[in-house]
Amino acid sequence: MDFLLASLVDGLLIGSVYGLAAMGLTLIWGVMRVTNLAHGAFIALGMFGVYGLFNGGFNPYVGLFLVAGCGLLVGIGIYYVALHRVINAPQLSTLLATFAVNMIILGVGTTLFSTSPRTIDFSLGSFSLGPITVQNTRLLAALASGAITGVLYLFLYRTRPGKYIRAVSSNRAAAELMGISSTHILALSFGLGALLAATAGGLIATFFPFTILSGDTYQLKSFVIGVMGGLGNPFGALIGGLILGLLEGLIPVVMPTTWVPVIEFLLFVIILLVRPNGILGAKR
Amino acid sequence: MLLELNNVSRSFGGLHALSDVTLTLPQGEILGLLGPNGAGKTTLFNIINGVYPPSAGRVRFRDQDVTGKKPYALAHMGLARTHQIVRPLNELTVRENVMVGACFGHERHTLGEAATIAAQTLAFVGLAERAEQLAGSLNVAQKKRLELARALAARPVLLLLDEVLAGLNPAEIGAMVEIVRQIRAQGVTIIMIEHVMHAIMNVSDRIVVLEYGRLLAEGTPAQIANDPKVIEAYLGSADMAQDLQSQVNYHPVNGVACTQAQA
Amino acid sequence: MKAATEELRAAPTARQVQLARWTSPGFWLTVVAVALIGLWPLVTGDASLRETFFTALLSLALASSLNIILGFTGYVSFGHVVFFGLGGYVGMVALNQGVPLWGALPLGGLAAGVLAYGLGAAILRLRGSYFALATIGVNEALRAFVNNFPPFGGATGISLQFSVYKSYGGATNALWLAYGLLLTACVAVILLSYAVKTSKFGLGLMAIREDEDAAEVMGVVTPNAKTWAYVLSAIIPGIVGVIFFFKNGNIEPADAFRLQFSIETIVMVMLGGQGTVLGAVLGAVGYQRLRGFLLTYPPVKDLQLAIAGGLLLLIVLFIPAGIVGLIRRKVPALRKFLV
């Protein structure tokens, strides 16, 4: 029972970081209708960004702010170089454009960093509450995810650029008629998506080992979460992340860990088929 | 009756796009469908050809209950339509576009037969010399003709025309009206949605007016043109009403005479 | 009306249309070229050339079959390798049970076809990105499942019993046999792909690709057409999977269901020109040539992934119709040859 409780809590903490990663993916999908296959690469860049800064003497949490800023800029740059030309083309084009970006980042990354696993040698200790022991890095990552979600909410609902993003998201043509320059908003959204991915990657790097290719795993998880929470709904992603975290915490209690991905992806396909707007979203 | 709609309603969320519409259509008639934007005309077409089912009511086509049937099932039974916003298959040639109609529509021809039918149909609508061009490269008027040719190539029993005249210049309208007449002369029953008043008044045997998803009036072109309800509700401005009446007064019998001659 | 009659006389008859279909010079040129080049290693007995060609032909078969669902029908599948992997597993199990190779090949194809039929009925209802995502999900779910599936050897997979090769004249001979079979499969897939493209069925698929709703209104029974396109495109990788893993001697989940492999296949189809028979062939061969070059050219060896990515990006941005598509558009006179 204690074991169950511990893995539950752990699952929830990690799940909230997954949710943060998925939030970037689902934001991009919602605003741009782009399935971002470079998402995993952004996550990996975030991991290596924090890793590099940490080795350069920065506290990882300070490094995270730098990584977030770079993520935003890199995302905006990639939008203009790789996506802007095909944003109105059939979805296959944007799908492959983002995949090409993924290949470029991973190709260069593999050359620079090889594929050997890294860890950030950093610990904040842990604390115990009754039978549960929680690593502080994980607790802090979960709190950071919650805080970032809150900031994103304020940004989307209380600021002018945020409102523009929501306008473009619900109807790009109409938003343009209202005088919103959709190009800038799309670029900003892609930048935000990259920022969220990189930040999530940085947080994950504080407690899990990683390689330059680790992003792929989290990208797939982000798809699962995004679909659970409803693609295009950033706040559903946080809930989806928590659900996925819970599943990852609970499934190993009843069956071998290797069944976790089977259940996850099965669930993913079933939700796509039955509730493509997410388990929270409206019925199709 | 070729087509019967019994108390058909359709709502989207809270919006009642169609309420309790009952309508019958005998073989060989041209029925004009009028109504302001948002009156439910295209929704009615979408229900007739199965794009979505009605929320309530039944649809009968060729003495069969076809409520809730898929568009392809209705196409096989002899229904064809054009779209208000043209939907050419851009990366296929004009000929291939028309062959799709012949291959998969009412008579489901083989490729070889379809090629022959496509050539005939394209000649009929005046697109013969464009046959090998990609459909995406046509201009709007040509795309409208293509849309029509595609529907005709199926050799339908009932043809739904959704604003085939919109966006055409007067000369093109004249040519298209002539084509519609010829189609009817071949025995095809037609329902047409149109905003070009003189055209619909001249071509239709009977006109139905929708407003807010309800049947507002039904009658011959002359009756509709003089119906105070229609003039008030649909035409709105007095100018347009006058325009409408003048059109009918110039050619009041034309449409009717045409029917009798061909019946 | 006079013009109309003339036009009618100019219109091809049903027989002429059928005849024109099977006398297309561009198509036969493709078939003959692939067959002749493919036969070269068999004639010369050059084993290293055979290995190079094997990789290229493998890609050719996968890309050409993917083209049926991706290029003709317009559904982006990230799960093409699923059928390859499943065919491989079924083939390996069958071979180890003593089923002869000529029996294992259709079994692999059948298994893939049946999976595609069942899967298609479910996920082909999804459109655009949703379908693409679902195929990723299916790929990952199946890989994870096979990892836990004892009859398929779980995570360690299955090795072919060495005695199997004995029936085919030993391991060396088996390599040549596998090559010959793959070459045959490639010619068959080009024929199939062309037959589909120029058929009424293919016309329906292309109508779906251009505008699925409009196709439905014109009478194309879209659910059936899509499902059968998916089944056809799946059978080939199912058979090829048996050949590949027969040659390879062992199979494990990570090789059989590699998502990357599916994605590379999409890139090949895009590179050559989606929706054209020749495009899939050229794209597959071109991509493998390029990759082979990048892998062996020391200065860029490490960066081959990045360079391939850059190339893909350039294609997507500037020639989305692929090489064959671009030529078809620029030089309409060549359309007859570039099928």
Short mmCIF file of C-alpha atoms in Angstrom, two decimals, chain A:
data_model
loop_
_atom_site.label_atom_id
_atom_site.label_comp_id
_atom_site.label_asym_id
_atom_site.label_seq_id
_atom_site.Cartn_x
_atom_site.Cartn_y
_atom_site.Cartn_z
CA MET A 1 0.00 0.00 0.00
CA ASP A 2 2.80 2.40 0.86
CA PHE A 3 4.52 1.41 -2.32
CA LEU A 4 1.36 2.17 -4.23
CA LEU A 5 1.03 5.58 -2.62
CA ALA A 6 4.66 6.40 -3.31
CA SER A 7 4.48 5.48 -6.96
CA LEU A 8 1.22 7.42 -7.24
CA VAL A 9 2.80 10.58 -5.91
CA ASP A 10 5.86 10.10 -8.05
CA GLY A 11 3.72 9.51 -11.11
CA LEU A 12 1.75 12.68 -10.49
CA LEU A 13 4.88 14.80 -10.07
CA ILE A 14 6.51 13.49 -13.22
CA GLY A 15 3.21 13.59 -15.07
CA SER A 16 2.91 17.31 -14.51
CA VAL A 17 6.25 17.81 -16.30
CA TYR A 18 5.06 15.59 -19.14
CA GLY A 19 2.00 17.79 -19.24
CA LEU A 20 4.19 20.86 -19.62
CA ALA A 21 5.97 19.29 -22.59
CA ALA A 22 2.67 18.29 -24.18
CA MET A 23 1.34 21.81 -23.65
CA GLY A 24 3.84 23.11 -26.20
CA LEU A 25 2.83 20.49 -28.73
CA THR A 26 -0.85 21.05 -28.29
CA LEU A 27 -0.54 24.85 -28.37
CA ILE A 28 1.22 24.63 -31.72
CA TRP A 29 -1.40 22.26 -33.03
CA GLY A 30 -4.26 24.40 -31.83
CA VAL A 31 -3.01 27.66 -33.26
CA MET A 32 -1.25 26.45 -36.40
CA ARG A 33 -2.75 23.03 -37.17
CA VAL A 34 0.83 21.80 -37.35
CA THR A 35 1.83 18.41 -35.97
CA ASN A 36 5.25 19.33 -34.70
CA LEU A 37 7.57 16.39 -35.20
CA ALA A 38 10.51 18.52 -34.01
CA HIS A 39 9.00 18.64 -30.56
CA GLY A 40 11.24 15.90 -29.24
CA ALA A 41 14.27 17.71 -30.61
CA PHE A 42 13.24 20.87 -28.74
CA ILE A 43 12.89 18.84 -25.56
CA ALA A 44 16.37 17.38 -26.10
CA LEU A 45 17.79 20.86 -26.76
CA GLY A 46 16.32 21.98 -23.45
CA MET A 47 17.98 19.06 -21.69
CA PHE A 48 21.36 19.79 -23.19
CA GLY A 49 20.91 23.52 -22.64
CA VAL A 50 20.45 23.09 -18.91
CA TYR A 51 23.19 20.46 -18.86
CA GLY A 52 25.66 22.77 -20.59
CA LEU A 53 24.84 25.72 -18.36
CA PHE A 54 25.08 23.55 -15.26
CA ASN A 55 28.54 22.39 -16.31
CA GLY A 56 29.37 26.03 -16.97
CA GLY A 57 28.63 26.79 -13.33
CA PHE A 58 24.99 27.84 -13.44
CA ASN A 59 22.36 26.61 -11.05
CA PRO A 60 20.06 24.45 -13.21
CA TYR A 61 17.00 26.49 -12.23
CA VAL A 62 18.69 29.73 -13.25
CA GLY A 63 19.82 28.02 -16.44
CA LEU A 64 16.21 27.11 -17.10
CA PHE A 65 15.30 30.76 -17.64
CA LEU A 66 18.05 31.14 -20.23
CA VAL A 67 16.98 27.93 -21.91
CA ALA A 68 13.38 29.13 -22.03
CA GLY A 69 14.42 32.39 -23.68
CA CYS A 70 16.59 30.61 -26.23
CA GLY A 71 13.79 28.14 -26.90
CA LEU A 72 11.45 31.00 -27.73
CA LEU A 73 13.93 32.59 -30.14
CA VAL A 74 14.91 29.31 -31.78
CA GLY A 75 11.25 28.44 -32.26
CA ILE A 76 10.46 31.79 -33.86
CA GLY A 77 13.49 31.47 -36.13
CA ILE A 78 12.54 27.97 -37.20
CA TYR A 79 9.03 29.13 -37.99
CA TYR A 80 10.30 31.70 -40.46
CA VAL A 81 12.87 29.41 -42.05
CA ALA A 82 11.05 26.09 -42.19
CA LEU A 83 7.33 26.61 -41.79
CA HIS A 84 6.20 29.95 -43.06
CA ARG A 85 6.38 28.94 -46.72
CA VAL A 86 4.21 25.88 -46.27
CA ILE A 87 1.86 26.99 -43.50
CA ASN A 88 -1.11 26.97 -45.89
CA ALA A 89 0.00 23.87 -47.80
CA PRO A 90 -1.47 20.40 -47.13
CA GLN A 91 -0.68 19.03 -43.69
CA LEU A 92 1.86 16.58 -45.06
CA SER A 93 4.11 19.53 -45.90
CA THR A 94 4.25 20.96 -42.41
CA LEU A 95 4.53 17.48 -40.95
CA LEU A 96 7.58 16.77 -43.08
CA ALA A 97 9.05 20.24 -42.63
CA THR A 98 9.05 19.81 -38.85
CA PHE A 99 10.42 16.32 -39.26
CA ALA A 100 13.24 17.71 -41.39
CA VAL A 101 14.02 20.19 -38.61
CA ASN A 102 14.04 17.26 -36.21
CA MET A 103 16.56 15.40 -38.38
CA ILE A 104 18.79 18.46 -38.64
CA ILE A 105 18.80 19.12 -34.89
CA LEU A 106 19.37 15.47 -34.00
CA GLY A 107 22.03 15.06 -36.69
CA VAL A 108 24.02 18.04 -35.46
CA GLY A 109 23.31 17.10 -31.85
CA THR A 110 24.56 13.55 -32.33
CA THR A 111 27.75 14.87 -33.90
CA LEU A 112 28.35 17.31 -31.07
CA PHE A 113 27.27 15.28 -28.07
CA SER A 114 27.29 11.64 -29.29
CA THR A 115 24.46 9.48 -28.04
CA SER A 116 25.98 8.55 -24.70
CA PRO A 117 23.75 9.18 -21.69
CA ARG A 118 24.25 12.26 -19.51
CA THR A 119 23.09 13.17 -16.06
CA ILE A 120 23.04 16.45 -14.25
CA ASP A 121 24.87 15.77 -11.03
CA PHE A 122 22.69 17.89 -8.85
CA SER A 123 20.57 17.02 -5.88
CA LEU A 124 18.31 18.95 -3.57
CA GLY A 125 17.86 15.98 -1.29
CA SER A 126 14.46 14.63 -0.49
CA PHE A 127 11.82 14.89 2.15
CA SER A 128 9.55 12.35 3.69
CA LEU A 129 5.95 12.62 4.65
CA GLY A 130 4.87 9.50 6.46
CA PRO A 131 5.62 6.58 4.20
CA ILE A 132 6.25 8.71 1.13
CA THR A 133 9.67 9.97 0.18
CA VAL A 134 9.87 12.55 -2.54
CA GLN A 135 12.96 13.80 -4.31
CA ASN A 136 12.98 17.56 -4.12
CA THR A 137 14.03 17.98 -7.76
CA ARG A 138 10.84 16.24 -8.80
CA LEU A 139 8.70 18.26 -6.43
CA LEU A 140 10.27 21.46 -7.68
CA ALA A 141 9.78 20.39 -11.31
CA ALA A 142 6.09 19.76 -10.66
CA LEU A 143 5.72 23.11 -8.91
CA ALA A 144 7.52 24.84 -11.79
CA SER A 145 5.21 23.14 -14.29
CA GLY A 146 2.20 24.36 -12.36
CA ALA A 147 3.59 27.88 -12.18
CA ILE A 148 4.42 27.97 -15.90
CA THR A 149 0.93 26.78 -16.72
CA GLY A 150 -0.43 29.65 -14.62
CA VAL A 151 1.78 32.16 -16.40
CA LEU A 152 0.72 30.75 -19.76
CA TYR A 153 -2.91 31.14 -18.72
CA LEU A 154 -2.38 34.76 -17.75
CA PHE A 155 -0.51 35.36 -20.97
CA LEU A 156 -3.20 33.86 -23.18
CA TYR A 157 -6.14 35.46 -21.40
CA ARG A 158 -4.83 38.75 -20.04
CA THR A 159 -2.34 40.11 -22.54
CA ARG A 160 -2.86 41.46 -26.01
CA PRO A 161 -0.52 39.03 -27.83
CA GLY A 162 -2.15 36.20 -25.91
CA LYS A 163 -5.59 37.26 -27.02
CA TYR A 164 -4.33 37.49 -30.58
CA ILE A 165 -3.05 33.94 -30.31
CA ARG A 166 -6.45 32.74 -29.18
CA ALA A 167 -8.12 34.69 -31.97
CA VAL A 168 -5.87 33.18 -34.63
CA SER A 169 -6.40 29.80 -33.05
CA SER A 170 -10.17 29.93 -33.30
CA ASN A 171 -10.32 31.43 -36.79
CA ARG A 172 -7.23 32.60 -38.62
CA ALA A 173 -9.05 34.19 -41.56
CA ALA A 174 -11.39 36.14 -39.31
CA ALA A 175 -8.48 37.26 -37.12
CA GLU A 176 -6.70 38.58 -40.19
CA LEU A 177 -9.79 40.51 -41.18
CA MET A 178 -9.69 42.12 -37.75
CA GLY A 179 -6.22 43.37 -38.55
CA ILE A 180 -4.17 40.80 -36.66
CA SER A 181 -0.97 39.93 -38.48
CA SER A 182 -1.27 36.18 -38.35
CA THR A 183 2.32 35.60 -39.47
CA HIS A 184 3.75 37.16 -36.31
CA ILE A 185 1.25 35.36 -34.14
CA LEU A 186 2.01 32.00 -35.74
CA ALA A 187 5.73 32.60 -35.26
CA LEU A 188 5.15 33.59 -31.65
CA SER A 189 3.03 30.49 -31.04
CA PHE A 190 5.67 28.21 -32.49
CA GLY A 191 8.24 30.00 -30.32
CA LEU A 192 6.08 29.46 -27.24
CA GLY A 193 5.67 25.80 -28.12
CA ALA A 194 9.44 25.44 -28.37
CA LEU A 195 9.87 27.34 -25.09
CA LEU A 196 7.52 24.98 -23.28
CA ALA A 197 9.23 21.92 -24.78
CA ALA A 198 12.72 23.15 -23.89
CA THR A 199 11.66 24.07 -20.36
CA ALA A 200 10.07 20.68 -19.82
CA GLY A 201 13.22 19.05 -21.19
CA GLY A 202 15.35 21.08 -18.80
CA LEU A 203 13.21 20.05 -15.84
CA ILE A 204 13.29 16.38 -16.81
CA ALA A 205 17.07 16.59 -17.10
CA THR A 206 17.30 17.52 -13.41
CA PHE A 207 16.08 14.08 -12.36
CA PHE A 208 16.38 11.60 -15.27
CA PRO A 209 19.43 10.64 -17.33
CA PHE A 210 19.12 11.54 -21.00
CA THR A 211 20.74 11.42 -24.43
CA ILE A 212 20.29 13.64 -27.45
CA LEU A 213 17.72 11.12 -28.71
CA SER A 214 15.67 11.07 -25.48
CA GLY A 215 13.36 13.72 -26.84
CA ASP A 216 11.64 11.17 -29.08
CA THR A 217 10.25 9.26 -26.12
CA TYR A 218 8.85 12.41 -24.57
CA GLN A 219 7.51 13.54 -27.93
CA LEU A 220 5.50 10.34 -28.19
CA LYS A 221 4.28 10.82 -24.63
CA SER A 222 3.32 14.37 -25.57
CA PHE A 223 1.20 13.06 -28.43
CA VAL A 224 -0.57 10.68 -26.08
CA ILE A 225 -1.14 13.43 -23.53
CA GLY A 226 -2.15 15.96 -26.16
CA VAL A 227 -4.78 13.64 -27.52
CA MET A 228 -6.04 12.82 -24.01
CA GLY A 229 -6.39 16.44 -23.06
CA GLY A 230 -7.72 17.40 -26.49
CA LEU A 231 -5.32 18.58 -29.18
CA GLY A 232 -5.27 22.34 -29.19
CA ASN A 233 -6.20 22.67 -25.53
CA PRO A 234 -3.04 23.60 -23.58
CA PHE A 235 -4.67 23.26 -20.19
CA GLY A 236 -6.14 19.89 -21.01
CA ALA A 237 -2.53 18.86 -21.58
CA LEU A 238 -1.70 19.37 -17.89
CA ILE A 239 -4.57 17.08 -16.90
CA GLY A 240 -3.54 14.60 -19.60
CA GLY A 241 -0.01 14.68 -18.22
CA LEU A 242 -1.24 13.92 -14.73
CA ILE A 243 -3.31 11.02 -16.05
CA LEU A 244 -0.33 9.61 -17.95
CA GLY A 245 1.88 10.05 -14.89
CA LEU A 246 -0.68 8.19 -12.81
CA LEU A 247 -0.85 5.36 -15.34
CA GLU A 248 2.91 5.08 -15.36
CA GLY A 249 2.87 4.98 -11.59
CA LEU A 250 0.04 2.48 -11.29
CA ILE A 251 0.45 0.02 -14.17
CA PRO A 252 3.74 -1.41 -12.87
CA VAL A 253 1.93 -2.31 -9.65
CA VAL A 254 -0.36 -4.73 -11.46
CA MET A 255 1.70 -5.90 -14.45
CA PRO A 256 5.28 -5.81 -15.75
CA THR A 257 6.62 -2.33 -16.60
CA THR A 258 7.08 -3.33 -20.21
CA TRP A 259 3.30 -3.28 -20.63
CA VAL A 260 3.16 0.44 -19.86
CA PRO A 261 3.79 1.58 -23.46
CA VAL A 262 1.33 -1.00 -24.82
CA ILE A 263 -1.43 0.43 -22.64
CA GLU A 264 -0.39 4.03 -23.32
CA PHE A 265 -0.44 3.74 -27.08
CA LEU A 266 -3.53 1.61 -27.17
CA LEU A 267 -5.26 4.26 -25.12
CA PHE A 268 -3.91 6.87 -27.50
CA VAL A 269 -5.39 5.21 -30.58
CA ILE A 270 -8.69 4.51 -28.85
CA ILE A 271 -9.07 8.09 -27.68
CA LEU A 272 -8.26 9.33 -31.18
CA LEU A 273 -11.02 7.13 -32.52
CA VAL A 274 -13.66 7.73 -29.90
CA ARG A 275 -13.00 11.20 -28.53
CA PRO A 276 -10.70 13.03 -30.94
CA ASN A 277 -11.27 16.24 -29.00
CA GLY A 278 -9.88 14.67 -25.86
CA ILE A 279 -11.53 13.03 -22.91
CA LEU A 280 -12.32 16.48 -21.56
CA GLY A 281 -13.31 18.00 -24.87
CA ALA A 282 -16.70 18.16 -26.49
CA LYS A 283 -17.88 15.20 -28.50
CA ARG A 284 -17.25 15.39 -32.22
#
